[in-house]
Coordinates of C-alpha atoms and ligand atoms in Angstrom, one line a residue:
M23 CA 9.3 -5.4 6.3
C24 CA 6.3 -5.8 4.0
G25 CA 5.6 -9.0 2.2
I26 CA 4.9 -9.3 -1.5
V27 CA 3.4 -12.2 -3.4
G28 CA 2.4 -12.3 -7.1
Y29 CA 1.0 -15.1 -9.3
I30 CA 0.5 -15.7 -13.0
G31 CA 0.0 -19.1 -14.6
K32 CA -2.3 -22.0 -15.3
N33 CA -3.8 -22.3 -11.8
Q34 CA -6.2 -20.1 -9.8
A35 CA -4.2 -17.3 -8.2
R36 CA -6.2 -17.0 -4.9
P37 CA -5.0 -20.1 -3.0
I38 CA -1.4 -19.6 -4.0
L39 CA -1.5 -15.9 -3.0
L40 CA -3.0 -16.6 0.3
E41 CA -0.6 -19.5 1.0
G42 CA 2.2 -17.1 0.2
L43 CA 0.9 -14.5 2.6
R44 CA 0.7 -17.1 5.3
R45 CA 4.4 -18.0 4.6
L46 CA 5.3 -14.4 5.1
E47 CA 3.5 -13.9 8.4
Y48 CA 6.7 -14.6 10.4
R49 CA 8.0 -11.2 9.1
G50 CA 5.6 -9.3 11.2
Y51 CA 2.8 -7.2 9.7
D52 CA -0.4 -5.3 10.6
S53 CA -2.6 -5.7 7.6
A54 CA -3.0 -7.8 4.4
G55 CA -4.7 -7.7 1.0
V56 CA -5.1 -9.3 -2.4
A57 CA -6.1 -8.3 -5.9
V58 CA -7.0 -10.8 -8.6
L59 CA -8.0 -10.1 -12.2
D60 CA -11.2 -11.9 -13.2
G61 CA -12.3 -11.1 -16.8
D62 CA -12.3 -7.3 -17.1
T63 CA -12.4 -6.7 -13.4
I64 CA -9.7 -6.6 -10.8
N65 CA -11.2 -7.7 -7.5
N66 CA -9.4 -6.2 -4.5
F67 CA -9.9 -7.2 -0.8
K68 CA -7.8 -6.0 2.1
V69 CA -8.0 -5.9 5.9
K70 CA -6.3 -4.4 9.0
G71 CA -5.2 -7.5 10.9
R72 CA -4.1 -11.1 10.2
V73 CA -4.2 -13.1 7.0
A74 CA -6.9 -15.2 8.7
E75 CA -9.1 -12.2 8.7
L76 CA -8.6 -11.7 5.0
E77 CA -9.4 -15.4 4.4
K78 CA -12.7 -15.0 6.4
I79 CA -13.8 -12.2 4.1
L80 CA -12.8 -14.1 1.0
A81 CA -14.7 -17.3 2.2
N82 CA -17.9 -15.8 0.7
Q83 CA -16.3 -14.3 -2.4
D84 CA -15.8 -15.8 -5.8
L85 CA -12.2 -14.5 -6.2
E86 CA -11.5 -16.2 -9.6
G87 CA -8.6 -15.6 -11.9
S88 CA -5.1 -16.8 -12.6
I89 CA -3.2 -13.5 -12.2
G90 CA -3.0 -11.6 -9.0
I91 CA -0.9 -9.8 -6.4
A92 CA -1.0 -9.9 -2.6
H93 CA 0.7 -8.1 0.4
T94 CA 1.3 -8.1 4.1
R95 CA 2.0 -4.6 5.3
W96 CA 4.5 -3.4 8.0
A97 CA 3.4 0.2 8.3
T98 CA 5.9 3.0 7.6
H99 CA 3.8 5.9 6.2
G100 CA 0.2 5.8 7.5
E101 CA -1.3 4.0 10.4
P102 CA -2.2 0.4 10.2
S103 CA -5.7 0.4 8.8
Q104 CA -7.9 -1.1 6.1
K105 CA -7.6 1.9 3.8
N106 CA -3.8 1.9 4.2
A107 CA -3.4 -1.8 3.5
H108 CA -2.1 -2.9 0.1
P109 CA -2.8 -3.5 -2.8
H110 CA -3.4 0.2 -3.6
S111 CA -5.1 1.3 -6.8
D112 CA -5.6 4.4 -9.0
G113 CA -9.1 4.8 -7.6
E114 CA -10.6 3.7 -10.9
G115 CA -10.0 0.0 -10.7
N116 CA -7.5 0.1 -13.5
V117 CA -4.1 -0.2 -11.8
F118 CA -3.2 -2.1 -8.6
V119 CA 0.2 -2.0 -6.8
V120 CA 1.9 -3.8 -3.9
H121 CA 5.1 -2.3 -2.6
N122 CA 7.8 -2.9 0.0
G123 CA 10.1 0.1 0.8
I124 CA 9.8 3.8 1.3
I125 CA 9.2 6.6 -1.2
E126 CA 11.0 9.6 0.2
N127 CA 9.4 12.2 -2.2
Y128 CA 5.9 10.9 -2.1
K129 CA 4.4 14.1 -0.6
T130 CA 5.6 16.2 -3.5
L131 CA 4.4 13.7 -6.0
K132 CA 1.0 13.3 -4.3
T133 CA 0.5 17.1 -4.2
N134 CA 1.2 17.4 -7.9
L135 CA -1.1 14.5 -8.7
E136 CA -3.9 16.0 -6.6
K137 CA -3.5 19.2 -8.5
E138 CA -4.1 17.2 -11.7
G139 CA -7.3 15.9 -10.2
H140 CA -6.2 12.6 -8.7
K141 CA -8.2 11.5 -5.7
F142 CA -6.3 9.6 -3.0
S143 CA -7.9 7.3 -0.5
S144 CA -5.0 6.4 1.8
D145 CA -2.2 8.0 3.8
T146 CA 0.5 5.8 2.3
D147 CA 3.4 6.6 0.0
T148 CA 2.6 3.6 -2.1
E149 CA -0.7 4.9 -3.5
V150 CA 1.3 7.5 -5.4
I151 CA 2.7 4.7 -7.6
A152 CA -0.7 3.5 -8.7
H153 CA -1.8 7.0 -9.7
L154 CA 1.5 7.7 -11.6
V155 CA 1.2 4.5 -13.6
S156 CA -2.5 5.2 -14.3
K157 CA -1.6 8.7 -15.5
F158 CA 1.0 7.4 -18.0
L159 CA -1.2 4.6 -19.2
K160 CA -3.9 7.2 -20.0
S161 CA -1.2 9.1 -22.0
G162 CA -0.8 6.1 -24.2
D163 CA 2.1 4.2 -22.7
D164 CA 2.0 0.5 -22.3
L165 CA 2.3 -0.9 -18.7
E166 CA 6.0 -1.4 -18.9
Q167 CA 6.7 2.1 -20.1
A168 CA 4.2 3.6 -17.6
V169 CA 6.0 1.8 -14.7
R170 CA 9.4 2.9 -16.0
K171 CA 8.3 6.5 -16.3
S172 CA 6.7 6.4 -12.8
L173 CA 9.9 4.9 -11.2
R174 CA 12.0 7.6 -12.8
L175 CA 10.1 10.2 -10.7
I176 CA 10.4 8.2 -7.4
K177 CA 13.2 8.6 -4.9
G178 CA 13.6 5.9 -2.3
A179 CA 13.6 2.1 -1.9
Y180 CA 11.1 -0.3 -3.5
A181 CA 10.2 -3.8 -4.5
L182 CA 6.9 -3.7 -6.3
L183 CA 4.4 -5.5 -8.4
V184 CA 2.0 -3.7 -10.7
M185 CA -1.0 -5.1 -12.6
A186 CA -3.5 -3.3 -14.9
K187 CA -6.9 -4.2 -16.3
S188 CA -5.7 -2.9 -19.7
E189 CA -3.0 -5.7 -19.9
P190 CA -4.7 -8.8 -18.4
E191 CA -1.8 -11.1 -19.1
T192 CA 1.0 -8.9 -17.6
L193 CA 2.6 -8.3 -14.3
I194 CA 5.4 -5.8 -13.9
A195 CA 8.0 -6.4 -11.1
A196 CA 10.7 -3.8 -10.2
R197 CA 13.3 -3.6 -7.5
F198 CA 15.5 -0.9 -5.9
S199 CA 17.0 -1.9 -2.6
S200 CA 14.2 -4.2 -1.2
P201 CA 14.4 -7.9 -2.2
L202 CA 12.2 -9.5 -4.9
R203 CA 12.5 -12.9 -6.5
I204 CA 10.7 -14.8 -9.4
G205 CA 9.9 -18.5 -8.7
V206 CA 10.0 -20.3 -12.1
G207 CA 7.5 -23.2 -11.9
A208 CA 5.9 -25.5 -14.5
D209 CA 3.5 -23.2 -16.4
Q210 CA 3.4 -20.7 -13.5
L211 CA 5.5 -17.9 -12.0
I212 CA 5.3 -16.9 -8.3
I213 CA 7.0 -13.5 -7.5
A214 CA 7.7 -12.8 -3.9
S215 CA 9.9 -10.6 -1.5
D216 CA 11.1 -13.8 0.2
P217 CA 11.7 -17.4 -1.0
S218 CA 9.5 -18.8 1.8
A219 CA 6.4 -17.8 -0.3
I220 CA 7.8 -19.6 -3.3
L221 CA 9.5 -22.8 -2.2
N222 CA 6.2 -24.7 -1.9
Y223 CA 5.9 -24.6 -5.7
T224 CA 9.5 -24.4 -7.0
S225 CA 13.1 -24.2 -5.9
Q226 CA 14.1 -22.5 -9.1
L227 CA 14.4 -18.8 -8.3
V228 CA 15.6 -15.7 -10.2
T229 CA 16.6 -12.7 -8.1
L230 CA 15.9 -9.2 -9.4
G231 CA 18.8 -6.9 -9.0
D232 CA 18.7 -3.3 -7.9
G233 CA 17.4 -1.1 -10.7
E234 CA 15.9 -4.0 -12.6
I235 CA 12.4 -4.4 -14.0
A236 CA 10.8 -7.7 -15.0
V237 CA 8.0 -7.8 -17.6
I238 CA 6.0 -11.0 -17.0
K239 CA 3.6 -12.1 -19.7
G240 CA 1.9 -15.4 -19.4
T241 CA 4.6 -17.6 -18.0
D242 CA 7.5 -15.8 -19.7
Y243 CA 9.5 -13.0 -18.2
A244 CA 12.1 -10.5 -19.5
I245 CA 14.4 -8.7 -17.2
S246 CA 16.1 -5.4 -18.1
S247 CA 17.6 -2.4 -16.5
L248 CA 15.4 0.5 -15.3
V249 CA 17.8 3.0 -16.8
G250 CA 17.3 1.6 -20.4
G251 CA 19.4 -1.1 -21.9
G252 CA 18.5 -4.5 -23.3
T253 CA 17.4 -7.7 -21.7
I254 CA 19.5 -9.0 -18.8
D255 CA 20.0 -12.8 -18.8
K256 CA 19.7 -13.9 -15.1
E257 CA 20.9 -17.2 -13.8
I258 CA 18.2 -19.4 -12.3
E259 CA 19.3 -20.3 -8.8
E260 CA 18.4 -23.6 -7.1
I261 CA 17.4 -22.8 -3.6
E262 CA 17.9 -25.8 -1.3
W263 CA 16.4 -24.2 1.8
D264 CA 13.5 -25.8 3.6
L265 CA 10.7 -23.3 4.6
T266 CA 12.1 -22.7 8.0
E267 CA 15.5 -21.9 6.7
A268 CA 13.9 -19.6 4.1
E269 CA 12.2 -17.6 6.8
K270 CA 15.6 -17.0 8.4
G271 CA 17.2 -16.1 5.1
G272 CA 19.3 -19.2 5.2
Y273 CA 20.7 -18.3 8.7
D274 CA 20.2 -20.7 11.6
H275 CA 18.4 -18.1 13.7
F276 CA 16.5 -14.8 13.3
M277 CA 18.9 -13.2 15.7
L278 CA 21.9 -13.9 13.3
K279 CA 19.9 -12.8 10.3
E280 CA 19.1 -9.6 12.1
I281 CA 22.7 -9.0 13.1
M282 CA 23.8 -9.6 9.5
E283 CA 21.2 -7.2 8.1
Q284 CA 22.4 -4.3 10.2
P285 CA 24.2 -2.5 7.3
E286 CA 20.8 -2.4 5.5
T287 CA 19.0 -1.5 8.7
V288 CA 21.2 1.6 9.1
R289 CA 20.7 2.5 5.4
N290 CA 16.9 2.2 5.9
T291 CA 17.0 4.3 9.1
L292 CA 19.1 7.1 7.4
R293 CA 17.1 7.0 4.1
G294 CA 15.8 10.4 3.2
R295 CA 16.9 11.9 6.5
L296 CA 20.2 13.6 5.7
I297 CA 21.0 16.7 3.8
S298 CA 24.8 16.1 3.3
E299 CA 25.6 19.5 1.7
E300 CA 24.1 21.3 4.7
G301 CA 25.2 18.8 7.4
K302 CA 21.6 18.6 8.6
A303 CA 19.0 15.9 9.5
V304 CA 15.5 16.0 8.1
L305 CA 13.0 14.4 10.6
G306 CA 9.5 14.8 9.2
G307 CA 8.0 13.3 12.4
L308 CA 9.3 16.3 14.4
S309 CA 8.1 19.0 12.0
R310 CA 5.1 20.0 14.0
V311 CA 7.2 20.5 17.2
E312 CA 10.3 21.9 15.5
D313 CA 9.9 25.4 17.1
K314 CA 9.1 24.0 20.5
L315 CA 12.3 21.8 20.3
R316 CA 14.3 25.0 19.6
Q317 CA 13.3 26.3 23.1
I318 CA 14.0 23.1 25.0
E319 CA 16.7 23.5 27.6
R320 CA 16.8 20.0 29.1
I321 CA 15.8 16.5 28.0
T322 CA 14.9 13.5 30.1
V323 CA 15.3 10.2 28.2
V324 CA 13.2 7.2 29.4
A325 CA 13.4 3.6 28.3
C326 CA 13.9 0.0 29.4
G327 CA 16.6 -2.6 28.9
T328 CA 18.5 -2.4 25.7
A329 CA 16.6 0.8 24.7
S330 CA 17.8 2.4 28.0
Y331 CA 21.4 1.7 27.0
A332 CA 20.8 3.4 23.7
A333 CA 19.3 6.3 25.7
L334 CA 22.6 6.5 27.8
I335 CA 24.6 6.9 24.6
G336 CA 22.1 9.6 23.4
E337 CA 22.8 11.4 26.7
Y338 CA 26.5 11.7 25.8
M339 CA 25.6 12.7 22.2
L340 CA 23.0 15.4 23.1
E341 CA 25.2 17.0 25.7
E342 CA 28.4 17.0 23.7
Y343 CA 27.1 17.9 20.3
A344 CA 23.8 19.7 21.0
G345 CA 24.7 21.3 24.3
I346 CA 21.5 20.2 25.9
P347 CA 21.6 18.9 29.5
T348 CA 20.3 15.4 29.3
E349 CA 19.4 12.8 31.9
V350 CA 18.4 9.1 31.4
C351 CA 16.2 7.2 33.7
V352 CA 14.7 3.7 33.3
S353 CA 11.0 3.8 32.9
S354 CA 10.3 1.6 35.9
E355 CA 12.2 4.0 38.2
F356 CA 11.0 7.2 36.6
R357 CA 7.4 6.3 37.3
Y358 CA 7.9 6.2 41.0
R359 CA 10.2 9.1 41.6
K360 CA 9.1 12.6 42.0
A361 CA 10.8 13.9 39.0
V362 CA 11.0 17.7 38.7
I363 CA 10.3 18.7 35.1
D364 CA 9.5 22.2 33.8
P365 CA 7.0 21.8 30.9
K366 CA 8.0 25.2 29.6
K367 CA 11.7 24.3 29.1
E368 CA 12.0 20.5 29.2
A369 CA 11.0 17.5 27.0
V370 CA 10.8 13.8 27.6
L371 CA 12.2 11.5 24.9
V372 CA 11.3 7.8 25.0
L373 CA 12.8 4.9 23.1
S374 CA 11.0 1.6 22.6
Q375 CA 11.4 -1.1 19.9
S376 CA 7.9 -2.6 20.4
G377 CA 6.2 0.7 21.3
E378 CA 4.2 -1.3 23.8
T379 CA 6.4 -1.5 27.0
A380 CA 4.1 -0.8 29.9
D381 CA 6.4 1.1 32.1
T382 CA 7.5 3.4 29.3
L383 CA 3.9 4.0 28.1
A384 CA 3.0 4.9 31.7
V385 CA 5.7 7.5 31.9
I386 CA 4.4 9.2 28.7
K387 CA 0.9 9.4 30.0
E388 CA 2.1 10.8 33.3
V389 CA 4.3 13.5 31.9
K390 CA 1.8 14.5 29.2
E391 CA -0.7 15.2 32.0
K392 CA 1.8 17.8 33.3
G393 CA 2.0 19.4 29.8
V394 CA 5.5 18.1 29.0
L395 CA 6.5 17.7 25.4
T396 CA 7.0 14.0 24.6
I397 CA 9.0 12.6 21.7
G398 CA 9.1 8.9 20.8
I399 CA 11.6 6.8 19.0
A400 CA 9.8 3.5 18.1
N401 CA 10.1 0.8 15.5
V402 CA 6.5 -0.3 15.3
T403 CA 4.4 2.1 13.3
G404 CA 1.1 2.9 15.0
S405 CA 2.2 1.4 18.3
S406 CA 0.8 2.7 21.6
I407 CA 3.9 4.7 22.4
A408 CA 4.0 6.1 18.8
K409 CA 0.4 7.2 19.2
E410 CA 0.7 8.6 22.7
T411 CA 3.8 10.8 22.1
D412 CA 3.4 14.3 20.7
A413 CA 5.9 13.6 17.9
G414 CA 8.4 11.1 17.0
I415 CA 10.9 9.2 14.7
Y416 CA 10.3 5.7 13.4
N417 CA 13.3 3.4 13.2
H418 CA 12.3 1.9 9.8
A419 CA 14.3 -1.1 10.9
G420 CA 11.6 -3.6 9.9
P421 CA 10.2 -6.3 12.2
E422 CA 12.7 -7.6 14.8
I423 CA 11.8 -11.3 15.4
G424 CA 14.6 -12.3 17.8
V425 CA 13.7 -11.5 21.4
A426 CA 17.2 -10.1 22.0
S427 CA 17.3 -6.8 20.3
T428 CA 20.1 -6.2 17.9
K429 CA 19.3 -4.4 14.6
V430 CA 16.8 -2.1 16.3
F431 CA 19.4 -1.1 19.0
V432 CA 21.8 -0.1 16.2
S433 CA 18.9 1.7 14.5
Q434 CA 18.1 3.5 17.8
L435 CA 21.7 4.8 18.0
T436 CA 21.5 5.9 14.4
V437 CA 18.2 7.8 15.1
L438 CA 19.8 9.4 18.2
S439 CA 22.7 10.5 16.0
L440 CA 20.1 12.1 13.6
L441 CA 18.3 13.7 16.5
T442 CA 21.6 15.1 17.9
L443 CA 22.4 16.5 14.4
F444 CA 18.9 18.0 14.1
L445 CA 18.9 19.6 17.6
G446 CA 22.6 20.6 17.4
R447 CA 22.1 22.4 14.1
Q448 CA 19.2 24.2 15.6
R449 CA 21.7 25.4 18.2
Q450 CA 25.5 26.1 18.0
M451 CA 26.6 23.1 16.0
S452 CA 28.5 24.4 12.9
V453 CA 27.8 23.3 9.4
T454 CA 31.3 21.9 9.3
M455 CA 30.6 19.6 12.3
G456 CA 27.2 18.8 10.9
K457 CA 28.8 17.7 7.6
R458 CA 31.4 15.7 9.5
I459 CA 28.8 13.7 11.4
T460 CA 26.7 13.3 8.2
E461 CA 29.7 12.0 6.2
E462 CA 30.6 9.5 8.9
L463 CA 27.0 8.3 9.4
L464 CA 26.8 7.5 5.7
K465 CA 29.9 5.3 6.1
I466 CA 28.5 3.3 9.0
P467 CA 26.8 0.6 6.9
E468 CA 30.1 -0.3 5.2
Y469 CA 32.0 -0.2 8.6
I470 CA 29.4 -2.7 10.0
S471 CA 29.9 -4.9 6.9
T472 CA 33.6 -4.9 7.6
I473 CA 33.0 -6.1 11.2
L474 CA 30.6 -8.8 10.1
K475 CA 33.3 -10.3 7.9
T476 CA 35.2 -11.2 11.2
N477 CA 32.3 -13.5 12.3
Q478 CA 34.3 -16.6 12.0
S479 CA 37.1 -15.3 14.3
I480 CA 34.5 -14.2 16.8
L481 CA 33.1 -17.7 16.7
E482 CA 36.6 -19.1 17.5
I483 CA 36.9 -16.8 20.5
A484 CA 33.4 -17.8 21.7
E485 CA 34.5 -21.4 21.6
K486 CA 37.4 -20.6 23.9
Y487 CA 35.3 -18.7 26.4
K488 CA 31.9 -20.4 26.3
D489 CA 32.6 -22.4 29.5
Y490 CA 33.4 -19.5 31.8
N491 CA 30.7 -18.8 34.4
D492 CA 31.3 -15.1 34.9
F493 CA 32.2 -12.1 32.8
F494 CA 32.7 -8.4 33.3
F495 CA 32.0 -6.0 30.4
L496 CA 33.6 -2.6 30.9
G497 CA 33.8 0.6 29.0
R498 CA 33.9 4.4 29.4
K499 CA 31.9 7.4 28.2
Y500 CA 30.2 6.6 24.9
N501 CA 31.1 2.9 25.3
F502 CA 30.1 2.5 28.9
P503 CA 26.5 1.7 27.8
I504 CA 27.9 -0.7 25.2
A505 CA 29.5 -2.6 28.0
L506 CA 26.1 -2.7 29.7
E507 CA 24.5 -3.9 26.4
G508 CA 27.2 -6.5 25.7
A509 CA 26.6 -8.0 29.2
L510 CA 22.9 -8.0 28.7
K511 CA 23.2 -9.7 25.3
L512 CA 25.4 -12.5 26.7
K513 CA 23.3 -13.1 29.8
E514 CA 19.9 -13.0 28.2
I515 CA 20.6 -15.6 25.5
S516 CA 23.3 -17.8 27.1
Y517 CA 22.2 -17.5 30.8
I518 CA 25.9 -16.9 31.8
H519 CA 26.4 -14.3 34.5
A520 CA 27.7 -11.2 32.9
E521 CA 28.0 -7.8 34.6
G522 CA 28.4 -4.5 32.7
G523 CA 30.0 -1.4 34.2
S524 CA 32.2 1.6 33.9
S525 CA 36.0 0.8 33.6
G526 CA 36.6 3.6 36.1
E527 CA 34.5 1.9 38.8
L528 CA 36.7 -1.3 38.7
K529 CA 38.9 -0.2 41.5
H530 CA 36.0 0.8 43.7
G531 CA 35.1 -2.8 44.4
P532 CA 34.4 -5.0 41.4
I533 CA 38.2 -5.7 40.9
A534 CA 37.9 -8.0 43.9
M535 CA 36.2 -10.5 41.6
I536 CA 39.1 -10.7 39.1
D537 CA 41.1 -13.9 38.7
E538 CA 41.9 -16.3 35.9
N539 CA 38.4 -17.6 35.9
F540 CA 36.7 -14.2 35.5
P541 CA 37.3 -12.8 32.0
T542 CA 36.7 -9.1 31.2
V543 CA 35.5 -7.7 27.9
F544 CA 36.8 -4.1 27.5
V545 CA 35.3 -1.8 25.0
C546 CA 38.4 0.2 24.2
P547 CA 38.4 2.0 20.9
K548 CA 40.9 4.8 20.2
D549 CA 38.8 7.6 21.7
S550 CA 39.2 10.4 24.3
V551 CA 39.4 7.9 27.2
Y552 CA 41.6 5.3 25.5
E553 CA 44.5 5.7 27.8
K554 CA 42.3 5.5 30.9
N555 CA 40.9 2.2 29.6
I556 CA 44.4 0.9 28.9
S557 CA 45.3 1.5 32.6
N558 CA 42.2 -0.5 33.7
I559 CA 43.2 -3.3 31.4
E560 CA 46.6 -3.4 33.0
E561 CA 44.9 -3.6 36.4
V562 CA 42.9 -6.6 35.4
K563 CA 45.9 -8.2 33.7
A564 CA 48.0 -7.8 36.9
R565 CA 45.5 -10.0 38.6
K566 CA 45.6 -12.7 35.9
G567 CA 42.3 -11.7 34.5
K568 CA 41.7 -12.7 30.8
I569 CA 41.1 -9.7 28.5
I570 CA 38.9 -9.6 25.4
A571 CA 39.1 -6.1 23.9
V572 CA 37.1 -4.3 21.3
A573 CA 39.7 -2.0 19.7
T574 CA 40.2 0.3 16.7
E575 CA 41.7 -1.1 13.5
G576 CA 45.4 -0.5 13.5
D577 CA 45.8 -0.5 17.3
E578 CA 48.8 -2.9 17.6
E579 CA 49.6 -1.8 21.2
I580 CA 46.4 -3.4 22.7
K581 CA 47.4 -6.8 21.3
K582 CA 50.3 -6.8 23.8
I583 CA 48.0 -6.7 26.8
A584 CA 44.8 -8.3 25.6
D585 CA 44.3 -12.0 25.1
E586 CA 41.8 -11.5 22.3
V587 CA 41.0 -8.4 20.1
F588 CA 37.9 -7.6 18.1
Y589 CA 38.7 -4.8 15.7
I590 CA 36.3 -2.1 14.5
P591 CA 36.9 0.6 11.9
K592 CA 37.9 4.1 13.1
T593 CA 35.0 6.7 13.2
L594 CA 33.8 9.6 15.2
E595 CA 33.8 8.9 18.9
M596 CA 30.0 9.4 19.1
L597 CA 29.5 6.8 16.5
T598 CA 31.8 4.1 17.9
P599 CA 29.0 2.5 19.9
I600 CA 27.2 1.6 16.7
L601 CA 30.2 -0.4 15.6
A602 CA 31.5 -1.6 19.0
V603 CA 28.2 -3.4 19.8
V604 CA 28.4 -5.7 16.7
P605 CA 31.2 -8.0 17.8
L606 CA 29.6 -8.3 21.2
Q607 CA 26.3 -9.3 19.6
L608 CA 28.1 -12.0 17.7
L609 CA 30.1 -13.1 20.7
A610 CA 26.8 -13.5 22.7
Y611 CA 25.1 -15.3 19.8
H612 CA 27.9 -17.8 19.2
V613 CA 28.4 -18.6 23.0
A614 CA 24.7 -19.2 23.3
T615 CA 24.4 -21.4 20.2
L616 CA 27.5 -23.4 21.3
K617 CA 25.6 -23.9 24.6
D618 CA 22.5 -25.0 22.7
C619 CA 20.4 -22.2 24.0
D620 CA 17.3 -21.0 22.2
V621 CA 18.7 -17.7 21.0
D622 CA 15.5 -16.5 19.3
K623 CA 13.3 -17.2 22.2
P624 CA 15.4 -17.2 25.5
R625 CA 13.8 -18.7 28.6
N626 CA 11.7 -16.3 30.7
L627 CA 11.8 -13.5 28.2
A628 CA 9.1 -11.8 26.0
K629 CA 9.7 -9.6 22.9
S630 CA 7.4 -7.0 24.3
V631 CA 7.1 -6.4 28.1
T632 CA 3.5 -5.2 28.2
V633 CA 3.1 -5.7 31.9
E634 CA 4.8 -3.8 34.8
Ligands
AGP14 C1 16.5 -6.5 24.5 O1 17.5 -7.4 24.2 C2 15.7 -6.9 25.7 N1 15.0 -8.1 25.4 C3 14.9 -5.9 26.5 O2 15.8 -5.3 27.4 C4 14.2 -4.8 25.7 O3 15.2 -3.9 25.2 C5 13.3 -4.0 26.7 O4 12.3 -4.9 27.2 C6 12.7 -2.8 26.1 O5 11.8 -3.1 25.1 P1 11.2 -2.0 24.1 O6 12.4 -1.4 23.4 O7 10.3 -2.8 23.1 O8 10.5 -1.0 24.9

């Protein structure tokens, strides 16, 4: 996610803004910028690259002034570049904005503003805010009213800071869905998207709520609701975190923070992409190949590791709900087989969190040479895979710091659900089924929140099983890949041997391993293959194997045969993997932390495998 820092007070803004940006670097970003008011001029500097690059440029600049805003950008709309870096202005040096979030309707707003003569200099959604505020200021509004009127026109998520030459003592902060806090110091206020940029100066923080606006004048602030209403008295919180804890949102590890933020991740992935009343998905990144996709008769999905397990789930979705024959192949194998692909009728879909995985990138280049349509699902905007593919869909999951992928995997499954809806509704999927999928997708964030509340009981089960040396993870159909992912999560952060597989394959050899020292995790929701899974559980139990089951809320029968049960809410079979993976992520996390493993940076692993 982007990082925001604002300053107003008795000191020079520049050093505090830059220190704040350095504190936000851990979040991941691709560009940085700062704007400071000096007399009757707002000086604005921004770069593509690191905060250190920005500091080099500023080394020769007299960036004086005691009010300013600064930003680290995690690109969503518009490639990483100097022109797309924040702060963005109205083009006349009057208004400057930094923003974290997504403006869903920015294209319409931008077109209308251009018709009124506004000149844009970036590809971003954010720049629209600066032009809207400038327009309302020119119509006679003060800065607060200009921001209020602008935000009434905007659909999406935001945390933003606005400053204007015409009101040199004022900063406006506003929030809807993305976090923003005000640090209350002695004769100074530091506003930031994350406490880590504030805690060096004060531990007294005020958190802006959704739909709230703060008018900051000098070192006073007044918070009120964006939909009118009087001042809101907010409690000042004392944040005891040290800086390291702040970066992790108070959690012990980035991995746990990222597991816990999955409800918001799914909301961000879905944002602006569902038309509920029509049961359709809107995927802007596919618009230029929409007609080509209508003709596609077969899809090959290529990815590595966790992304390849998401791909396997996509295979089931696309075949069952879009009626498109689909095959999955890991990138490192696809590269060296003589795949037979007809460029006229087939497409290759790739998934990659980093967008830089060497094997996956190599596949794209190879199939593109054969004229095959390539579609990418990536989390990093402007990454090599995002650039190489003909079209694509960004996860909008924000930076994933933990090496073991969690929230992006859940986002990949969400995107694959959207893609299935998109392609299915191009084909035979009915509006009724489309609405059913849409309705359930919108409930997924709450379902995940329900599962996260069982974290303590999952920790207790982790304590019971942490000393076993071998595990099976088994599942069928949509949850066979979740068994693979659950096994990978456990082994890659706890270094315990864990083998994922299909429940149906148990009797073809693996069952020979079962005894009281070889527990099995069964992913066994109430779905179309539930009874088959129950038979497999019975087979393991008959050989004294311990059973940990992921089951559907309300399933009392499974308690009679499983030693432990993680419950997940009931949902559409195609969406159960998004829920079933969550307890397995937490199980792996707790086992690994109980064994004092470095869960964020496991031995031998890299976050992005940029070599073959
Ligand atoms: C995820 O937990 C693993 N660390 C790894 O399998 C990862 O999914 C794989 O390397 C693919 O990475 P990508 O999604 O960035 O291409």
